[in-house]
Tab-separated table of C-alpha atoms in Angstrom:
chain	number	residue	atom	x	y	z
F	30	MET	CA	-132.644	1.386	43.798
F	31	GLU	CA	-131.803	5.073	42.431
F	32	ILE	CA	-133.726	7.670	40.755
F	33	LEU	CA	-130.734	9.044	38.685
F	34	SER	CA	-130.080	12.781	38.741
F	35	LYS	CA	-129.687	14.364	35.144
F	36	ASP	CA	-126.005	14.662	35.372
F	37	LYS	CA	-125.477	10.752	35.682
F	38	TYR	CA	-127.235	10.305	32.467
F	39	ASP	CA	-124.148	9.401	30.422
F	40	GLU	CA	-123.353	6.741	32.902
F	41	PHE	CA	-126.891	5.097	32.054
F	42	GLU	CA	-126.005	5.695	28.432
F	43	ARG	CA	-122.990	3.692	28.400
F	44	PHE	CA	-124.836	0.704	30.268
F	45	CYS	CA	-127.696	0.902	28.079
F	46	SER	CA	-125.769	0.938	24.733
F	47	SER	CA	-123.703	-2.237	25.464
F	48	HIS	CA	-126.686	-4.227	27.449
F	49	PRO	CA	-128.349	-7.223	25.434
F	50	HIS	CA	-131.610	-5.425	26.156
F	51	GLY	CA	-130.458	-2.035	25.322
F	52	ALA	CA	-132.794	-0.164	22.792
F	53	PHE	CA	-132.143	3.191	21.119
F	54	GLN	CA	-135.599	4.130	22.774
F	55	GLN	CA	-134.090	3.288	26.190
F	56	SER	CA	-130.969	5.904	25.686
F	57	PRO	CA	-131.211	8.706	27.426
F	58	TYR	CA	-130.488	10.760	23.862
F	59	TRP	CA	-133.937	9.741	22.815
F	60	GLY	CA	-135.345	12.151	25.403
F	61	ASN	CA	-133.438	14.770	23.389
F	62	VAL	CA	-135.561	13.813	20.353
F	63	LYS	CA	-138.819	13.535	22.469
F	64	THR	CA	-138.510	16.953	23.827
F	65	GLU	CA	-142.206	17.645	24.305
F	66	TRP	CA	-141.749	14.791	27.053
F	67	ASP	CA	-140.195	14.831	30.491
F	68	SER	CA	-138.063	11.992	31.558
F	69	GLU	CA	-136.584	10.031	34.673
F	70	ILE	CA	-134.313	7.039	34.800
F	71	VAL	CA	-134.478	4.454	37.277
F	72	VAL	CA	-131.422	2.167	38.111
F	73	ILE	CA	-130.100	-0.686	40.213
F	74	ARG	CA	-126.471	-0.599	41.236
F	75	ASN	CA	-123.884	-3.433	42.254
F	76	GLY	CA	-121.758	-3.332	45.378
F	77	ASP	CA	-119.079	-1.657	43.384
F	78	GLY	CA	-121.729	1.173	42.476
F	79	GLU	CA	-121.993	-0.151	38.728
F	80	ILE	CA	-125.188	0.175	37.245
F	81	THR	CA	-126.766	-3.596	36.678
F	82	ALA	CA	-130.333	-2.451	35.646
F	83	GLY	CA	-132.386	0.297	34.375
F	84	ILE	CA	-135.418	1.950	32.954
F	85	PHE	CA	-135.661	5.347	30.907
F	86	ILE	CA	-139.000	6.665	31.256
F	87	LEU	CA	-140.918	9.339	29.248
F	88	ILE	CA	-143.434	11.430	31.202
F	89	ARG	CA	-146.271	13.460	29.532
F	90	LYS	CA	-149.068	15.685	30.998
F	91	LEU	CA	-152.462	14.543	29.729
F	92	GLY	CA	-154.991	17.181	31.972
F	93	ILE	CA	-154.094	17.077	35.535
F	94	LYS	CA	-152.280	13.802	35.758
F	95	SER	CA	-149.343	12.546	33.522
F	96	MET	CA	-148.425	9.080	31.507
F	97	MET	CA	-145.378	7.210	31.958
F	98	TYR	CA	-143.953	5.218	28.986
F	99	ALA	CA	-140.959	3.137	28.510
F	100	CYS	CA	-140.535	2.405	25.160
F	101	ARG	CA	-138.444	-0.860	25.033
F	102	GLY	CA	-137.692	-1.087	28.612
F	103	PRO	CA	-136.616	-2.052	31.019
F	104	VAL	CA	-132.831	-2.874	30.618
F	105	CYS	CA	-131.945	-5.647	32.677
F	106	ASP	CA	-131.912	-9.380	33.035
F	107	TYR	CA	-135.596	-10.310	32.123
F	108	THR	CA	-134.873	-13.590	34.430
F	109	ASP	CA	-134.254	-11.736	37.835
F	110	LYS	CA	-137.560	-11.426	39.341
F	111	ALA	CA	-135.802	-9.409	42.361
F	112	VAL	CA	-134.228	-6.728	40.085
F	113	ILE	CA	-137.411	-6.139	37.975
F	114	SER	CA	-139.521	-5.638	41.212
F	115	GLU	CA	-137.005	-3.249	42.237
F	116	LEU	CA	-137.388	-1.273	39.344
F	117	MET	CA	-141.073	-1.245	39.480
F	118	ASP	CA	-140.736	0.034	43.183
F	119	GLY	CA	-138.770	3.070	41.449
F	120	VAL	CA	-141.293	3.156	38.898
F	121	LYS	CA	-143.825	3.563	41.414
F	122	GLN	CA	-142.257	6.385	43.274
F	123	VAL	CA	-141.460	8.365	39.840
F	124	ALA	CA	-145.335	7.718	39.307
F	125	LYS	CA	-145.865	9.403	42.502
F	126	LYS	CA	-143.497	12.599	41.936
F	127	HIS	CA	-145.312	13.075	38.701
F	128	LYS	CA	-148.860	12.292	39.656
F	129	ALA	CA	-148.930	9.734	36.816
F	130	TYR	CA	-152.256	7.598	36.134
F	131	VAL	CA	-150.643	4.860	34.502
F	132	PHE	CA	-147.488	3.464	33.510
F	133	ILE	CA	-146.821	1.502	30.234
F	134	MET	CA	-143.598	-0.312	28.715
F	135	ASP	CA	-143.331	-2.494	25.626
F	136	PRO	CA	-140.077	-4.491	25.863
F	137	LEU	CA	-138.962	-6.632	22.929
F	138	VAL	CA	-140.401	-10.239	24.677
F	139	THR	CA	-141.839	-12.383	22.119
F	140	VAL	CA	-145.671	-13.420	22.536
F	141	ASP	CA	-144.691	-17.119	22.855
F	142	ASP	CA	-142.124	-16.234	25.802
F	143	GLU	CA	-144.586	-17.324	28.555
F	144	LYS	CA	-141.914	-17.391	31.352
F	145	THR	CA	-140.934	-13.695	31.098
F	146	ILE	CA	-144.438	-12.652	30.464
F	147	SER	CA	-145.465	-14.517	33.831
F	148	LEU	CA	-142.441	-12.961	35.523
F	149	PHE	CA	-143.729	-9.483	34.635
F	150	LYS	CA	-147.093	-10.246	35.835
F	151	GLU	CA	-145.639	-11.543	39.261
F	152	CYS	CA	-143.840	-7.795	39.542
F	153	GLY	CA	-147.328	-6.356	39.555
F	154	LEU	CA	-147.643	-5.580	35.700
F	155	THR	CA	-150.856	-6.492	33.890
F	156	ILE	CA	-150.961	-7.231	30.292
F	157	LYS	CA	-153.712	-7.245	27.350
F	158	GLU	CA	-153.221	-10.514	25.909
F	159	HIS	CA	-153.026	-10.447	21.989
F	160	ALA	CA	-153.987	-6.702	21.535
F	161	ARG	CA	-155.319	-5.551	18.192
F	162	PHE	CA	-152.961	-4.043	15.705
F	163	HIS	CA	-154.096	-0.722	16.567
F	164	ASP	CA	-154.738	-0.925	20.590
F	165	THR	CA	-150.849	-0.394	21.281
F	166	ILE	CA	-148.494	2.682	20.907
F	167	GLN	CA	-145.905	0.615	19.058
F	168	PRO	CA	-146.680	-2.129	16.313
F	169	ARG	CA	-146.504	-5.784	17.885
F	170	TYR	CA	-145.229	-6.941	14.616
F	171	ASN	CA	-141.796	-6.058	13.337
F	172	TYR	CA	-139.662	-7.557	10.524
F	173	MET	CA	-136.552	-8.473	11.464
F	174	LEU	CA	-133.028	-10.300	10.214
F	175	ASN	CA	-131.836	-11.260	13.608
F	176	TYR	CA	-129.135	-13.857	12.641
F	177	ILE	CA	-126.658	-11.650	10.938
F	178	LYS	CA	-123.867	-11.247	13.701
F	179	GLY	CA	-120.665	-11.755	12.267
F	180	MET	CA	-121.972	-12.040	8.673
F	181	SER	CA	-120.353	-9.644	5.811
F	182	ILE	CA	-122.967	-8.201	3.443
F	183	ASP	CA	-121.633	-10.673	0.854
F	184	GLU	CA	-122.925	-13.478	3.141
F	185	LEU	CA	-126.177	-11.640	4.155
F	186	MET	CA	-126.720	-11.469	0.417
F	187	ALA	CA	-126.228	-15.034	-0.138
F	188	LYS	CA	-129.168	-15.606	2.102
F	189	MET	CA	-131.521	-13.788	-0.159
F	190	ASP	CA	-133.063	-15.494	-3.301
F	191	ARG	CA	-132.008	-15.149	-6.411
F	192	ASP	CA	-134.615	-12.442	-7.689
F	193	THR	CA	-134.271	-10.360	-4.485
F	194	ARG	CA	-130.328	-10.303	-5.156
F	195	TYR	CA	-130.950	-9.154	-8.644
F	196	LYS	CA	-133.053	-6.323	-7.355
F	197	MET	CA	-130.521	-5.150	-4.900
F	198	ARG	CA	-127.981	-5.097	-7.455
F	199	TYR	CA	-130.388	-3.528	-10.402
F	200	PRO	CA	-130.346	0.266	-9.319
F	201	TYR	CA	-126.349	0.349	-8.926
F	202	LYS	CA	-126.035	-0.816	-12.764
F	203	LYS	CA	-128.737	1.859	-13.721
F	204	GLY	CA	-126.707	4.427	-12.492
F	205	VAL	CA	-128.429	5.096	-9.177
F	206	GLY	CA	-126.268	6.686	-6.431
F	207	TYR	CA	-126.669	6.303	-2.388
F	208	LYS	CA	-125.290	8.633	-0.080
F	209	ASN	CA	-125.205	8.951	3.766
F	210	CYS	CA	-126.266	12.459	3.590
F	211	GLY	CA	-127.030	13.620	7.279
F	212	LEU	CA	-128.509	17.019	7.448
F	213	GLU	CA	-127.450	17.938	4.117
F	214	GLY	CA	-130.071	15.457	2.456
F	215	LEU	CA	-132.816	16.185	5.149
F	216	ASP	CA	-134.528	18.827	2.622
F	217	ASP	CA	-134.820	16.018	0.010
F	218	PHE	CA	-135.647	13.525	2.072
F	219	TYR	CA	-138.450	15.386	3.995
F	220	LYS	CA	-139.932	16.336	0.712
F	221	ILE	CA	-140.609	12.485	-0.438
F	222	TYR	CA	-141.530	11.792	3.161
F	223	ARG	CA	-144.317	14.162	3.162
F	224	GLU	CA	-145.387	12.965	-0.346
F	225	THR	CA	-145.271	9.337	0.699
F	226	GLY	CA	-147.281	10.286	4.177
F	227	ILE	CA	-149.993	11.991	2.091
F	228	ARG	CA	-149.799	9.003	-0.458
F	229	GLN	CA	-150.020	6.315	2.233
F	230	HIS	CA	-152.147	7.851	4.775
F	231	PHE	CA	-149.777	8.033	7.925
F	232	SER	CA	-149.064	10.702	10.276
F	233	ILE	CA	-146.284	13.105	9.171
F	234	ARG	CA	-143.546	14.000	11.859
F	235	PRO	CA	-142.438	17.646	11.605
F	236	LYS	CA	-138.886	18.280	9.969
F	237	GLU	CA	-137.435	19.120	13.209
F	238	TYR	CA	-138.195	15.832	14.699
F	239	PHE	CA	-135.542	14.305	12.237
F	240	GLU	CA	-133.074	17.150	13.017
F	241	LYS	CA	-133.421	16.156	16.464
F	242	MET	CA	-132.705	12.658	15.830
F	243	LEU	CA	-129.856	13.232	13.515
F	244	ALA	CA	-128.364	15.379	16.059
F	245	ALA	CA	-129.122	13.367	19.209
F	246	PHE	CA	-127.513	10.267	18.178
F	247	GLY	CA	-124.615	11.520	16.029
F	248	ASP	CA	-123.292	8.797	13.713
F	249	ARG	CA	-125.221	6.263	15.177
F	250	CYS	CA	-128.369	7.569	13.126
F	251	ARG	CA	-127.947	7.922	9.452
F	252	LEU	CA	-130.043	9.559	6.721
F	253	TYR	CA	-129.411	7.568	3.408
F	254	MET	CA	-130.547	8.907	0.077
F	255	ALA	CA	-130.921	7.318	-3.369
F	256	TYR	CA	-130.311	9.839	-6.494
F	257	TYR	CA	-130.635	9.257	-10.197
F	258	GLU	CA	-129.176	12.183	-12.424
F	259	ASP	CA	-129.437	14.397	-8.898
F	260	LYS	CA	-133.000	13.468	-8.723
F	261	PRO	CA	-133.672	12.138	-5.187
F	262	LEU	CA	-135.829	8.958	-5.116
F	263	CYS	CA	-135.823	7.594	-1.827
F	264	GLY	CA	-134.484	7.912	1.560
F	265	GLY	CA	-134.269	6.144	4.883
F	266	VAL	CA	-133.241	7.230	8.384
F	267	ALA	CA	-131.714	4.302	10.805
F	268	VAL	CA	-130.402	3.921	13.922
F	269	GLN	CA	-127.482	1.785	15.216
F	270	TYR	CA	-127.707	1.162	18.865
F	271	ALA	CA	-126.927	-2.034	21.267
F	272	GLY	CA	-126.229	-4.539	18.368
F	273	THR	CA	-129.219	-3.666	16.051
F	274	THR	CA	-129.791	-1.299	13.328
F	275	SER	CA	-133.227	-0.236	13.170
F	276	HIS	CA	-134.595	1.148	9.632
F	277	VAL	CA	-136.855	3.492	11.861
F	278	TYR	CA	-138.479	5.875	8.596
F	279	GLY	CA	-138.484	5.302	5.154
F	280	CYS	CA	-140.060	6.963	1.902
F	281	SER	CA	-139.952	6.735	-1.949
F	282	THR	CA	-141.189	9.093	-4.899
F	283	ALA	CA	-143.910	7.377	-7.292
F	284	GLU	CA	-141.689	8.050	-9.991
F	285	MET	CA	-139.166	5.913	-11.684
F	286	ARG	CA	-139.830	2.553	-9.764
F	287	ASN	CA	-138.663	0.485	-12.305
F	288	LEU	CA	-134.989	1.483	-11.044
F	289	ARG	CA	-136.046	-0.420	-7.857
F	290	PRO	CA	-134.185	2.237	-5.580
F	291	THR	CA	-135.888	1.006	-2.327
F	292	TYR	CA	-133.630	-2.459	-2.942
F	293	GLY	CA	-130.586	-0.795	-3.099
F	294	LEU	CA	-131.597	1.640	0.042
F	295	GLN	CA	-131.936	-1.892	1.682
F	296	TYR	CA	-128.555	-2.864	0.242
F	297	GLU	CA	-126.816	0.017	2.030
F	298	LEU	CA	-128.464	0.061	5.536
F	299	MET	CA	-127.636	-3.905	5.671
F	300	LYS	CA	-124.219	-3.231	4.604
F	301	TRP	CA	-123.973	-0.804	7.622
F	302	ALA	CA	-125.437	-3.193	9.825
F	303	CYS	CA	-122.977	-5.763	8.940
F	304	GLU	CA	-119.933	-3.321	9.216
F	305	GLY	CA	-121.209	-2.146	12.561
F	306	GLY	CA	-121.082	-5.892	14.079
F	307	CYS	CA	-124.803	-5.997	14.656
F	308	HIS	CA	-126.837	-9.303	15.651
F	309	THR	CA	-129.904	-7.598	14.179
F	310	TYR	CA	-131.233	-5.782	11.211
F	311	ASP	CA	-134.817	-4.395	12.400
F	312	MET	CA	-137.129	-3.410	9.467
F	313	GLN	CA	-139.918	-2.134	11.995
F	314	GLY	CA	-143.420	-2.412	11.991
F	315	VAL	CA	-145.462	-4.181	9.711
F	316	ALA	CA	-148.979	-5.103	9.533
F	317	PRO	CA	-149.705	-9.016	9.329
F	318	ARG	CA	-152.994	-8.825	7.771
F	319	PRO	CA	-154.697	-6.394	5.192
F	320	GLU	CA	-157.602	-5.648	7.559
F	321	ASP	CA	-154.704	-4.119	10.233
F	322	GLY	CA	-153.765	-1.725	7.783
F	323	GLU	CA	-153.268	-2.076	3.864
F	324	GLU	CA	-150.456	-0.082	3.437
F	325	LEU	CA	-148.419	-1.657	6.208
F	326	TYR	CA	-149.535	-4.720	4.933
F	327	ARG	CA	-148.125	-4.035	1.470
F	328	ILE	CA	-145.061	-3.049	3.110
F	329	LEU	CA	-144.857	-6.580	4.699
F	330	GLU	CA	-144.954	-7.926	1.064
F	331	PHE	CA	-141.921	-5.725	0.329
F	332	LYS	CA	-139.601	-6.565	3.434
F	333	SER	CA	-140.818	-10.364	2.987
F	334	ASN	CA	-138.146	-10.527	0.299
F	335	PHE	CA	-135.408	-9.619	2.665
F	336	SER	CA	-134.845	-13.393	4.272
F	337	GLY	CA	-135.919	-12.194	7.491
F	338	ARG	CA	-139.319	-12.914	9.777
F	339	VAL	CA	-142.197	-11.454	11.667
F	340	ILE	CA	-141.507	-10.965	15.244
F	341	GLU	CA	-144.818	-10.647	17.238
F	342	THR	CA	-144.087	-9.073	20.458
F	343	ALA	CA	-146.384	-9.734	23.597
F	344	GLY	CA	-147.608	-6.062	23.741
F	345	GLU	CA	-147.492	-3.562	26.480
F	346	PHE	CA	-147.158	-4.130	30.314
F	347	LYS	CA	-149.174	-1.865	32.474
F	348	ILE	CA	-149.339	-0.644	35.778
F	349	VAL	CA	-152.697	1.463	36.507
F	350	PHE	CA	-152.534	3.904	39.191
F	351	ASP	CA	-155.959	5.549	38.372
F	352	PRO	CA	-158.320	3.365	36.555
F	353	LEU	CA	-161.119	5.962	36.460
F	354	TYR	CA	-158.735	8.615	34.927
F	355	GLU	CA	-157.276	6.076	32.581
F	356	LYS	CA	-160.690	5.296	31.171
F	357	ALA	CA	-161.628	9.104	30.901
F	358	ILE	CA	-158.443	9.633	29.014
F	359	ASP	CA	-159.065	6.633	26.898
F	360	PHE	CA	-162.477	7.728	25.833
F	361	ALA	CA	-161.071	11.415	25.273
F	362	LEU	CA	-158.437	10.076	22.567
F	363	ASP	CA	-160.883	7.807	21.268
F	364	ILE	CA	-163.497	10.676	20.470
F	365	ARG	CA	-160.565	12.774	19.044
F	366	LYS	CA	-159.381	9.981	16.806
F	367	LYS	CA	-162.914	9.492	15.385
F	368	LEU	CA	-163.182	13.204	14.601
F	369	LYS	CA	-160.079	13.217	12.694
F	370	LYS	CA	-161.288	10.308	10.340
F	371	LYS	CA	-164.224	12.406	9.689
F	372	LYS	CA	-162.217	15.316	8.263
């Protein structure tokens, strides 16, 4: 086991980007986006010195101690108990170094994968079974098309029902144009993104956040925009990494919805996923019930048109190093959340 020095992060990037359990949130480049966090990487090497397992950990100070979070980690064989135990030994060393009160990870393990869940528990992690929708950092429900490997966009379109195919082609017939804009389209995107956030009551990230995403991942992170007669109608930020294209952020105006620009946007993103040889197109978080979040539930209604399925993950696995401190932080965060709602 090794706590990787910063000058070797590129080595882990090469490993993570080609691993079956690789995810863009486990890439060291994700640390260039989450600049308010520190980071560490724990790896295991084989006899030839090659990395065979690892975990990218974000670390943030909360008071006098730190929380550690490995989004979609670890990157390893989930059937190898010895490897996972060794990685957790490394996590504990990092926790000691940074005075962490808790470590959290949320690998892409489905809720019905009892074997993997049991193995993580045997390695010293706990899990809150069937956590409520708002009790986890990431949504436990993602809408995915996880069958697209080797498919062309035309073959994927054939999986859609007739009405969806019509809606995906409609904006092109009406003169809507789509561009892979990069930073050039960020002003247009951010204006609509703010409008969407206010309209749908979700938290709004600063513009600099998207600048960092586009810079960190290069052409593996794309910003697509839809225009009609030079008027921006909708946009999407997506990351293509380790065989998955993830539509991470999306937005649309309340105007000219009759042109169905969001359907064409999905066509562009799915086309990129197919051209990139991906096995999965991940449309990201959804709410399975109206009471979990009216807006995210409506988004599920939209996403359900695209012949994918809702993937329910097991949730968050934890190692708690200081239970009393965790309770104090959770209490303080809960109070802050309630005060924000009253404003």
